[in-house]
Coordinates of C-alpha atoms in Angstrom, one line a residue:
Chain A
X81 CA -48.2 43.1 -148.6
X82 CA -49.2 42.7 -152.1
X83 CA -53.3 42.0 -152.7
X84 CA -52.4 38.4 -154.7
X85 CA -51.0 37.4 -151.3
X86 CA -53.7 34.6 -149.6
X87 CA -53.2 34.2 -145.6
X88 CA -51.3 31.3 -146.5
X89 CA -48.0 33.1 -148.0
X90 CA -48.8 35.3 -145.6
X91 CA -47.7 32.6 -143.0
X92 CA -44.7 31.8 -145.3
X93 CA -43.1 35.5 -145.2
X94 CA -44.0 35.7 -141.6
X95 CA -42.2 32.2 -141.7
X96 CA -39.1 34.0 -143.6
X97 CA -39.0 37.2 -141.7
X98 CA -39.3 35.5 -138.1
X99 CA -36.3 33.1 -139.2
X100 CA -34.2 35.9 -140.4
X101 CA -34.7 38.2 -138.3
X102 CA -32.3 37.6 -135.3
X103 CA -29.5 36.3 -137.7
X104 CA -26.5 38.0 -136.4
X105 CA -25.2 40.1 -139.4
X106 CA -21.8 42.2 -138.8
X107 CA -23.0 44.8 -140.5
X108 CA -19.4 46.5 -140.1
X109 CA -17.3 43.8 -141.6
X110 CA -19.6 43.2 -144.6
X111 CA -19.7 47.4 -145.5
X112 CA -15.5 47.1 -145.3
X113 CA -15.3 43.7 -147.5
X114 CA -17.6 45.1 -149.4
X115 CA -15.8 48.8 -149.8
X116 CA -12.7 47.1 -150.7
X117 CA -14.1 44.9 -153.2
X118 CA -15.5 47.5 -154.3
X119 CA -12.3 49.2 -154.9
X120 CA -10.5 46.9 -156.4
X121 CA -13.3 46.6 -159.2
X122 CA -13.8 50.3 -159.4
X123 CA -9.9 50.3 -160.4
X124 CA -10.4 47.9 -162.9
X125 CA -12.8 49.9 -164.4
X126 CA -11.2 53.2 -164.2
X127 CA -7.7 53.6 -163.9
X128 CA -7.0 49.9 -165.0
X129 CA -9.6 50.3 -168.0
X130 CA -7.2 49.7 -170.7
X131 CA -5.9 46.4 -169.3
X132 CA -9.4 45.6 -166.8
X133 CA -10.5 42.4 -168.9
X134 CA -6.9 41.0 -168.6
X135 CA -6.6 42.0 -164.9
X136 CA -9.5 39.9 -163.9
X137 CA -8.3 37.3 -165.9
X138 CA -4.9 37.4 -164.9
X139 CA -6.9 37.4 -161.3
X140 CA -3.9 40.3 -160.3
X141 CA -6.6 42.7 -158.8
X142 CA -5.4 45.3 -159.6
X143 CA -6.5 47.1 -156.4
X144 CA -3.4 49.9 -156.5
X145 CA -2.0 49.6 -160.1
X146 CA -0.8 52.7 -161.9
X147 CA -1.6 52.8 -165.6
X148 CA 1.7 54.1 -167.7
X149 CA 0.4 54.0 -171.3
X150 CA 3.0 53.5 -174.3
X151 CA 3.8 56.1 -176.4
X152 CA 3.4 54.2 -179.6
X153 CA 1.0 51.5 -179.6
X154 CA 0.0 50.0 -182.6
X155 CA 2.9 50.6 -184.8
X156 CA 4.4 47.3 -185.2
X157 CA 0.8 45.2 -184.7
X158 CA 0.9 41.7 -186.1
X159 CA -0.9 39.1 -189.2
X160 CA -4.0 40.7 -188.5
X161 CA -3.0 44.7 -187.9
X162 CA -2.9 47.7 -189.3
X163 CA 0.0 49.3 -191.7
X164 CA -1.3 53.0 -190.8
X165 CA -3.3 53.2 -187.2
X166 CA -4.7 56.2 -186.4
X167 CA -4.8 57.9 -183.1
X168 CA -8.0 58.3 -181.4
X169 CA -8.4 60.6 -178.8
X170 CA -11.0 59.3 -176.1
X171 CA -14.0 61.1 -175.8
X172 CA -16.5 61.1 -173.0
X173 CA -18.8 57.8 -172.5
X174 CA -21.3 57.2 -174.9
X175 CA -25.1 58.8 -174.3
X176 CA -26.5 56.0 -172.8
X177 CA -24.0 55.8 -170.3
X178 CA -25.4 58.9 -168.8
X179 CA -28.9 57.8 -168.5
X180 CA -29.7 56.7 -165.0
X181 CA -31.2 53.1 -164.8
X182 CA -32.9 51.3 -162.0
X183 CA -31.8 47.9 -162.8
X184 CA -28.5 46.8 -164.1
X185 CA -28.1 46.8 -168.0
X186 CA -28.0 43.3 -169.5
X187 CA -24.7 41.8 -169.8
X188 CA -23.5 42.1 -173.3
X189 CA -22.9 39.2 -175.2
X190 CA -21.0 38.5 -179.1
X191 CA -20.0 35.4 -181.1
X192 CA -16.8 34.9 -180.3
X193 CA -14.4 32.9 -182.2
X194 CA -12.6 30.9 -179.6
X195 CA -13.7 28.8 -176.3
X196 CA -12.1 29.4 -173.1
X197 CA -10.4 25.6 -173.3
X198 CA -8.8 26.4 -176.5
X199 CA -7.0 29.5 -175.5
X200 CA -4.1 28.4 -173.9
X201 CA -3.0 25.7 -176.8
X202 CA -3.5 28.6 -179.0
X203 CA -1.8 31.0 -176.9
X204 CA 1.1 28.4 -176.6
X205 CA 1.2 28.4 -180.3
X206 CA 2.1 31.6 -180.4
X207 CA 4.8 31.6 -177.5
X208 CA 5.6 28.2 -177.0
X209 CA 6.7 27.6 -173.1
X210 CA 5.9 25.9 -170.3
X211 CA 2.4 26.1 -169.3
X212 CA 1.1 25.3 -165.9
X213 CA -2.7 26.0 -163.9
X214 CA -1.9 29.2 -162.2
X215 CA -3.1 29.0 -158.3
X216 CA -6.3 27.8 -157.7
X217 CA -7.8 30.9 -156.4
X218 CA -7.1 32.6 -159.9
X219 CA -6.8 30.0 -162.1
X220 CA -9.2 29.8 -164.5
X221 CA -10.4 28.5 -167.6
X222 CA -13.7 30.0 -167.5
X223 CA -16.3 29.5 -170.1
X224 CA -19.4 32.0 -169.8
X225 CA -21.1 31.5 -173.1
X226 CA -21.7 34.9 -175.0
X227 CA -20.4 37.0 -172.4
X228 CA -16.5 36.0 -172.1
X229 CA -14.2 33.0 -172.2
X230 CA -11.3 33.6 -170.8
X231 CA -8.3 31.7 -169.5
X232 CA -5.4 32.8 -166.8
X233 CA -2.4 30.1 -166.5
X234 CA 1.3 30.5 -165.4
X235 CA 3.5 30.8 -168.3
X236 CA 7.3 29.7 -168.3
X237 CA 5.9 30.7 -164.3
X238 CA 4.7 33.7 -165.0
X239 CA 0.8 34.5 -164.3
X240 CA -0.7 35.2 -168.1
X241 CA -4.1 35.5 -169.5
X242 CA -6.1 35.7 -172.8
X243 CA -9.6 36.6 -172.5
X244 CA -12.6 37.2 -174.7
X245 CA -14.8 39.9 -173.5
X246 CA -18.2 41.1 -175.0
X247 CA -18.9 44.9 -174.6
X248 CA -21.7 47.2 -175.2
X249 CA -21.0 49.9 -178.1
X250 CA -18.7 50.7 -180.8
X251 CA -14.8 50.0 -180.3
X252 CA -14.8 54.4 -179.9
X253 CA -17.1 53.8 -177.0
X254 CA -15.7 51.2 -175.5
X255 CA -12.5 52.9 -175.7
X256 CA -13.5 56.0 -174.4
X257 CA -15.4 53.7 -171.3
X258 CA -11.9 52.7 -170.9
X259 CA -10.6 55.7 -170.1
X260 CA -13.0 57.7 -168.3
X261 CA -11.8 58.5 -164.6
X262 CA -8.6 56.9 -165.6
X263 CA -6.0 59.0 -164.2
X264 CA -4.2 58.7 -167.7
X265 CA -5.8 58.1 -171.0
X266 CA -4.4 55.1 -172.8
X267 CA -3.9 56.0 -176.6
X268 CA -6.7 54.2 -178.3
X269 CA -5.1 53.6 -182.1
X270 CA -7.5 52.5 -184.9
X271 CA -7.1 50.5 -187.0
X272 CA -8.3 49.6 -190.6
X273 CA -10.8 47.1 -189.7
X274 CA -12.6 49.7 -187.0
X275 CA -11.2 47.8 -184.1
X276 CA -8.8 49.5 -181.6
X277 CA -6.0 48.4 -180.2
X278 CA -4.5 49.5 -176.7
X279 CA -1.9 48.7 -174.9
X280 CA 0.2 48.9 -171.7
X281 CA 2.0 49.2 -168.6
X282 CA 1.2 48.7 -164.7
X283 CA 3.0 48.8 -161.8
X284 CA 1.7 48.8 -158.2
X285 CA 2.7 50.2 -155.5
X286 CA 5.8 49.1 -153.2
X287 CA 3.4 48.2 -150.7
X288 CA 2.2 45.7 -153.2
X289 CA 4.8 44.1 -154.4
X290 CA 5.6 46.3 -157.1
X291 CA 4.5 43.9 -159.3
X292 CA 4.9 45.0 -162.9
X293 CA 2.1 44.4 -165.3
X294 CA 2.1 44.3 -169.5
X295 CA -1.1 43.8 -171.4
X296 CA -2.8 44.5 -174.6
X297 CA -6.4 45.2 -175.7
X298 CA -8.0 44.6 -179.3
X299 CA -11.1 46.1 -179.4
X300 CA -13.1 44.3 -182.1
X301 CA -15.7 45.8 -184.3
X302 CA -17.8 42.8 -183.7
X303 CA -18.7 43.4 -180.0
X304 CA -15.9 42.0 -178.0
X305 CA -12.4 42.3 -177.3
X306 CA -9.5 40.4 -176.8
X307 CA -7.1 40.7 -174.1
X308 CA -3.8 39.5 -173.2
X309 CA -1.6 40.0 -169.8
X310 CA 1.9 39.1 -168.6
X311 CA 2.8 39.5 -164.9
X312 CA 6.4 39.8 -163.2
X313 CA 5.3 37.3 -160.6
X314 CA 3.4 34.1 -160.7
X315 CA 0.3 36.0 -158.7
X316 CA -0.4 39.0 -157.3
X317 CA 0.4 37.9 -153.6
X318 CA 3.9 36.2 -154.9
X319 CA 7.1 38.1 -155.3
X320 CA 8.8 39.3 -158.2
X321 CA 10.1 36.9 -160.8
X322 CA 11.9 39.1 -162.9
X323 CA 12.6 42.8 -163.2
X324 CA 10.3 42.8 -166.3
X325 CA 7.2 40.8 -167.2
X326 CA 8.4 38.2 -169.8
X327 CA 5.9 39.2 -172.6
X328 CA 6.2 43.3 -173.8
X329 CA 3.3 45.6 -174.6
X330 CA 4.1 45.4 -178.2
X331 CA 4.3 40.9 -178.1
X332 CA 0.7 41.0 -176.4
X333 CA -0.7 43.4 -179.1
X334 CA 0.6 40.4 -181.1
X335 CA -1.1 38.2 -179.7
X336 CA -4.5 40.0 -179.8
X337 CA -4.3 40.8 -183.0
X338 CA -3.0 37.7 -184.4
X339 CA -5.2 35.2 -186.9
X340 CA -4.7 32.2 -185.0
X341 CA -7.5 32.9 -182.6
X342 CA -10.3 32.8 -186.1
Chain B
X34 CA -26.1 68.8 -161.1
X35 CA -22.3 69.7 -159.3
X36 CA -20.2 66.4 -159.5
X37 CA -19.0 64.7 -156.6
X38 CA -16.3 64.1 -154.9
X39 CA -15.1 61.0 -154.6
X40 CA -14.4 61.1 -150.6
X41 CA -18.3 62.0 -151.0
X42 CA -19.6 59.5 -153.3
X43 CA -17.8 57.6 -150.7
X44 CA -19.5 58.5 -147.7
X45 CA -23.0 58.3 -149.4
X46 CA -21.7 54.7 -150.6
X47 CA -21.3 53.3 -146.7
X48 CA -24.1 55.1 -145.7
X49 CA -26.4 53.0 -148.3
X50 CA -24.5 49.9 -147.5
X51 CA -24.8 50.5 -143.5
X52 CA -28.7 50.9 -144.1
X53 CA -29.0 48.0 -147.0
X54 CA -26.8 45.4 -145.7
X55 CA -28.5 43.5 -143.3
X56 CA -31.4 43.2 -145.1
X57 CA -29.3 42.1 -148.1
X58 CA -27.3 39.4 -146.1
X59 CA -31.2 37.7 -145.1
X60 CA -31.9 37.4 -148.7
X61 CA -28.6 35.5 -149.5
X62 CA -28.7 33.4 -146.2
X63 CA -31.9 32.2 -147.4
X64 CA -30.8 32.0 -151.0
X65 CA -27.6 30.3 -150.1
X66 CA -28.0 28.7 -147.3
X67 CA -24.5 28.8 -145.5
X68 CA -23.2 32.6 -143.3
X69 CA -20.1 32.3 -145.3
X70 CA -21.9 31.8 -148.4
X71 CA -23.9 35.1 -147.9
X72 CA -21.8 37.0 -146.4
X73 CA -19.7 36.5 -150.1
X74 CA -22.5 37.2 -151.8
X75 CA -23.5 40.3 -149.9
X76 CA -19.8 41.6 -150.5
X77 CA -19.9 40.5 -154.3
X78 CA -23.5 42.6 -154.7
X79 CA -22.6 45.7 -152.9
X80 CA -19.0 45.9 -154.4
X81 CA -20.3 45.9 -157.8
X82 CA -22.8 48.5 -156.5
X83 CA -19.8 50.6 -155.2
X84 CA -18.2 50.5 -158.5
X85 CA -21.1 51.7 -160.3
X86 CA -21.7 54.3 -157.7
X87 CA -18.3 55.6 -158.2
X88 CA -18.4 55.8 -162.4
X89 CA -18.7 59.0 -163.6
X90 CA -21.8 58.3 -165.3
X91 CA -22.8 55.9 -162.7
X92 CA -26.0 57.6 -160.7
X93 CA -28.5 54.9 -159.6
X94 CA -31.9 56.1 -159.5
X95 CA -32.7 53.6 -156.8
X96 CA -29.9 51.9 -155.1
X97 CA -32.1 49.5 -153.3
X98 CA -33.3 48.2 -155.9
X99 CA -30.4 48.1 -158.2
X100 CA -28.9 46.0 -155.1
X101 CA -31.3 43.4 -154.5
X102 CA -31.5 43.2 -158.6
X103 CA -27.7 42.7 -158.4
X104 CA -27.6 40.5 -155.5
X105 CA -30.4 38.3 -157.2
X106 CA -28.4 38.3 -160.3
X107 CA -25.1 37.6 -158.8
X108 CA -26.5 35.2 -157.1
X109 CA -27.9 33.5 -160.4
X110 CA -25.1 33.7 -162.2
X111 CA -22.5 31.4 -159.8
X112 CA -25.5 29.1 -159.8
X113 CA -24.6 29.4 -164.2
X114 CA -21.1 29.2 -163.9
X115 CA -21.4 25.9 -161.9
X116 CA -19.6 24.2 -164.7
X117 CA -16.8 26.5 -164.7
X118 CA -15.3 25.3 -161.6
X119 CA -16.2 28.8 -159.9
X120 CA -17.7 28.4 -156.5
X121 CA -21.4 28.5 -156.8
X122 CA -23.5 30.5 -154.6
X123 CA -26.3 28.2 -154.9
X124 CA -24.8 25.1 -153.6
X125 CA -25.9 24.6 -150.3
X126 CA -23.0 22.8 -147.7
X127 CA -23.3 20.4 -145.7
X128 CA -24.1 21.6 -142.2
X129 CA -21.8 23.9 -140.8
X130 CA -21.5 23.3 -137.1
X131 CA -19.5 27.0 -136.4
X132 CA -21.8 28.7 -139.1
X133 CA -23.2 31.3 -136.8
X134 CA -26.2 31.6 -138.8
X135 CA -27.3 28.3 -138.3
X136 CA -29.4 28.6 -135.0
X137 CA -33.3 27.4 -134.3
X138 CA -34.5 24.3 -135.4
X139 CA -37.1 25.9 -137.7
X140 CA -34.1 28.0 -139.3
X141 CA -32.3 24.7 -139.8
X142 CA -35.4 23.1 -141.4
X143 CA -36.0 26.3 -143.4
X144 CA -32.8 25.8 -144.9
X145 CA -33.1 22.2 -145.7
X146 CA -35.9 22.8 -147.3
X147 CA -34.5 25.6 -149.4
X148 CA -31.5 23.7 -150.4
X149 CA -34.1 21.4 -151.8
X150 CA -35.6 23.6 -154.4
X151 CA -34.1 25.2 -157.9
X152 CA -32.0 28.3 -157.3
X153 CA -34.7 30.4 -159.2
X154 CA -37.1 28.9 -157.0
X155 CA -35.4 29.9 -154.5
X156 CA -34.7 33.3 -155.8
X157 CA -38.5 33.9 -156.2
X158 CA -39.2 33.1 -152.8
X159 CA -37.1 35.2 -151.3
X160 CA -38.1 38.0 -153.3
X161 CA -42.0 37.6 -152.8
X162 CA -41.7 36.6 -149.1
X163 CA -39.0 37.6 -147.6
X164 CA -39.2 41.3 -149.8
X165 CA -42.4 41.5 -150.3
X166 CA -42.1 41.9 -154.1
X167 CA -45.1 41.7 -156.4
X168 CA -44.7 39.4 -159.3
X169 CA -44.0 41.7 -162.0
X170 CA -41.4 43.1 -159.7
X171 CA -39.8 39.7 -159.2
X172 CA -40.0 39.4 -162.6
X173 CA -37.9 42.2 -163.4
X174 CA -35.5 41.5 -160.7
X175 CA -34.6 38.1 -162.5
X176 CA -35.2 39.0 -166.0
X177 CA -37.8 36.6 -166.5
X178 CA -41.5 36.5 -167.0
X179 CA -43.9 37.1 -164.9
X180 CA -45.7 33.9 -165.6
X181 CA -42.7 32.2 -165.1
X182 CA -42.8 33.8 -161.5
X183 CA -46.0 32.8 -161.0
X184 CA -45.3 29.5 -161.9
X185 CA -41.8 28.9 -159.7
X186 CA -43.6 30.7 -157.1
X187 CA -47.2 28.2 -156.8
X188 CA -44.5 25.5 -157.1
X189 CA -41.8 26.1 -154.6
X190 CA -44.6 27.4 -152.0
X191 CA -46.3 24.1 -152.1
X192 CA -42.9 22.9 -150.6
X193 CA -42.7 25.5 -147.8
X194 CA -46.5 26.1 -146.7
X195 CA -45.9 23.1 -144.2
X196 CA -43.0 24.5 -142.5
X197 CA -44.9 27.8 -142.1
X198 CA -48.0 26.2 -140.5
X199 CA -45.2 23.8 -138.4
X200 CA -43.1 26.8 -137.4
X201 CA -46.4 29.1 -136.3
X202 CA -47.5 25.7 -134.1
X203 CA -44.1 25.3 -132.7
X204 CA -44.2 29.2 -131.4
X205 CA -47.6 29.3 -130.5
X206 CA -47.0 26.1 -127.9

């Protein structure tokens, strides 16, 4: 017990522990939910990095997804892109990555351009279709200040997001956090502005669904970076609309790098 | 040091989260109020702990505390995203006859009496009483001050100091 502890809150953590104490707690069930969860984020982050921000928005979890980078991204990049991108090979994490911390580190945070209820009119702007709320569970329009805004919809019925993600680093960094543990690198391509672009390919696993999965990354100079994702299904528990999502890796790097979102 | 495998990193992983758990589901039943609720939130916390545990670069010095930070956080930030239409963890339902974590009268009143105060009221509580945190420590759990502790904490005990004398009556009868 601490020493600025008077008999009194001394009665109110007695209070607290007594009540507590015989909750039942299936200590079993919340280590496996919490495993599998655990999982599916640790996928994001690692083999999924290229394409994690759209993921979650997309809310696809993409628990088993295989990452099958292109072999040219961010050749043909739109208004905003490069004439002559440069290859970047990813290096390891960035120093402060391998210090070890007690607590978690803050949650970074940028001025972003956008709000998370303007991305869809914008997005339709760009590919004009028929835009309806993807299921409830993982349809969003989620507005978290500094730290992302982010939207996932069903597009011409197809589950889609755009997201705005702050990061921590430079765009080689975050590139290269991207990467690491992925069992492929994605080809990080710079571009003249300092951002980097990425872009992709998933599909999971028969057992999933073998839903296919396109999506491209801008990684901006100015702390975040913009994501877009296109599905072959209308969610990750729904079947296969198509053999092929409807939007390519090269029309999302499009869309991230295009003007209309400044 | 060697790296580890991830079959090991796993292991370690369930072993921490066999030991932590329990203890981690009473701070978010009291913080949320509802089993389902915690339960969620317990799930939320140690998944993101398992995905840090599994990074390459991802040691934690002290995975007990990084949990309860990240379960106090979590916790936090659904109360934030309110607005957003996510599910917060901080609203407390309306009684749940099959919530099996629902039991004594006193636990009932407890909880009634939580639901009553600010999240981060809340949040302090738990940590000083139920963790036994000091105030600097609760500070840095929440990312706050520590006279901001001190102050959520003389507040929200005010509310709860009857309940504990009631509660110690109640047994001692």
């Amino acid at each position: 017990m601490h020493d600025d502890h008077t008999s009194s809150d001394t009665r109110v953590s007695t209070l607290f522990r007594d009540t507590t104490a015989d909750v039942d707690v299936d200590v079993a069930a919340l280590v496996r939910g919490s495993i599998d969860r655990g999982r599916r984020k640790h996928r994001r982050q690692t083999i999924g990095t290229t394409l994690a921000a759209a993921v979650s928005v997309a809310g696809l979890v993409g628990a088993v997804l295989t990452l099958a980078p292109l072999p040219t991204a961010g050749n043909s990049i739109g208004p905003a892109g490069a004439s002559t991108p440069t290859a970047v090979s990813p290096k390891p994490s960035a120093p402060m990555a391998t210090k070890p911390t007690t607590i978690p580190t803050p949650p970074a945070t940028a001025n972003f351009p956008v709000r998370a209820a303007q991305l869809i009119g914008l997005f339709k702007q760009l590919h004009p279709g028929r835009i309806q709320q993807a299921e409830e569970r993982t349809g969003r329009i989620r507005d978290d200040g500094k730290q992302s805004q982010s939207a996932s919809f069903l597009w011409n019925g197809f589950e889609t997001g755009v997201s705005f993600d702050a990061y921590h680093g430079t765009p080689a960094q975050r590139c290269a956090e991207r990467n690491d543990g992925a069992k492929t690198s994605t080809r990080c391509v710079e571009r003249p502005d300092g951002s980097i672009l990425m872009s992709g390919q998933h599909q999971a696993p028969p057992e999933d669904g073998s839903i296919k999965y396109n999506g491209a990354v801008l990684i901006t100079a100015d702390g975040y970076e913009i994501s877009a994702s296109s599905t072959s299904s209308a969610g990750k528990e729904e079947p296969n609309l198509a053999a092929e999502p409807p939007l390519t890796p090269k029309q999302l790097e499009l869309v991230v790098t295009s003007k209309i979102w400044f | 040091m060697p790296k580890r495998s991830g079959a090991s990193q796993e292991q370690e992983f369930e072993e921490f989260a066999q030991a932590r758990a329990a203890q981690l589901y009473r701070s978010a039943w009291l913080l949320c109020g509802s089993h389902h609720q915690a339960e969620d939130l317990v799930q939320e916390t140690l998944a993101k702990v398992y995905a840090r545990w599994r990074r390459p670069f991802g040691r934690i010095d002290n995975p007990s505390a990084y949990a309860q930070t990240t379960l106090t956080r979590t916790f936090l930030g659904g109360v934030r995203r309110r607005s957003s239409g996510e599910q917060p963890y901080a609203d407390v339902p309306e009684l749940l006859v099959d919530d099996p974590a629902a039991g004594t009268d006193v636990r009932l009143a407890l909880r009634a009496l939580l639901a009553e105060l600010p999240a981060a009221d809340r949040v302090v509580l738990v940590l000083r009483y139920l963790e036994d945190l000091s105030v600097d420590e609760v500070a840095d759990r929440m990312g706050i001050s520590s006279g901001a502790v001190r102050n959520r904490s003389m507040r929200a005990l005010e509310r709860v100091r009857g309940l504990a004398d009631d509660s110690l009556r109640i047994r001692k009868v």
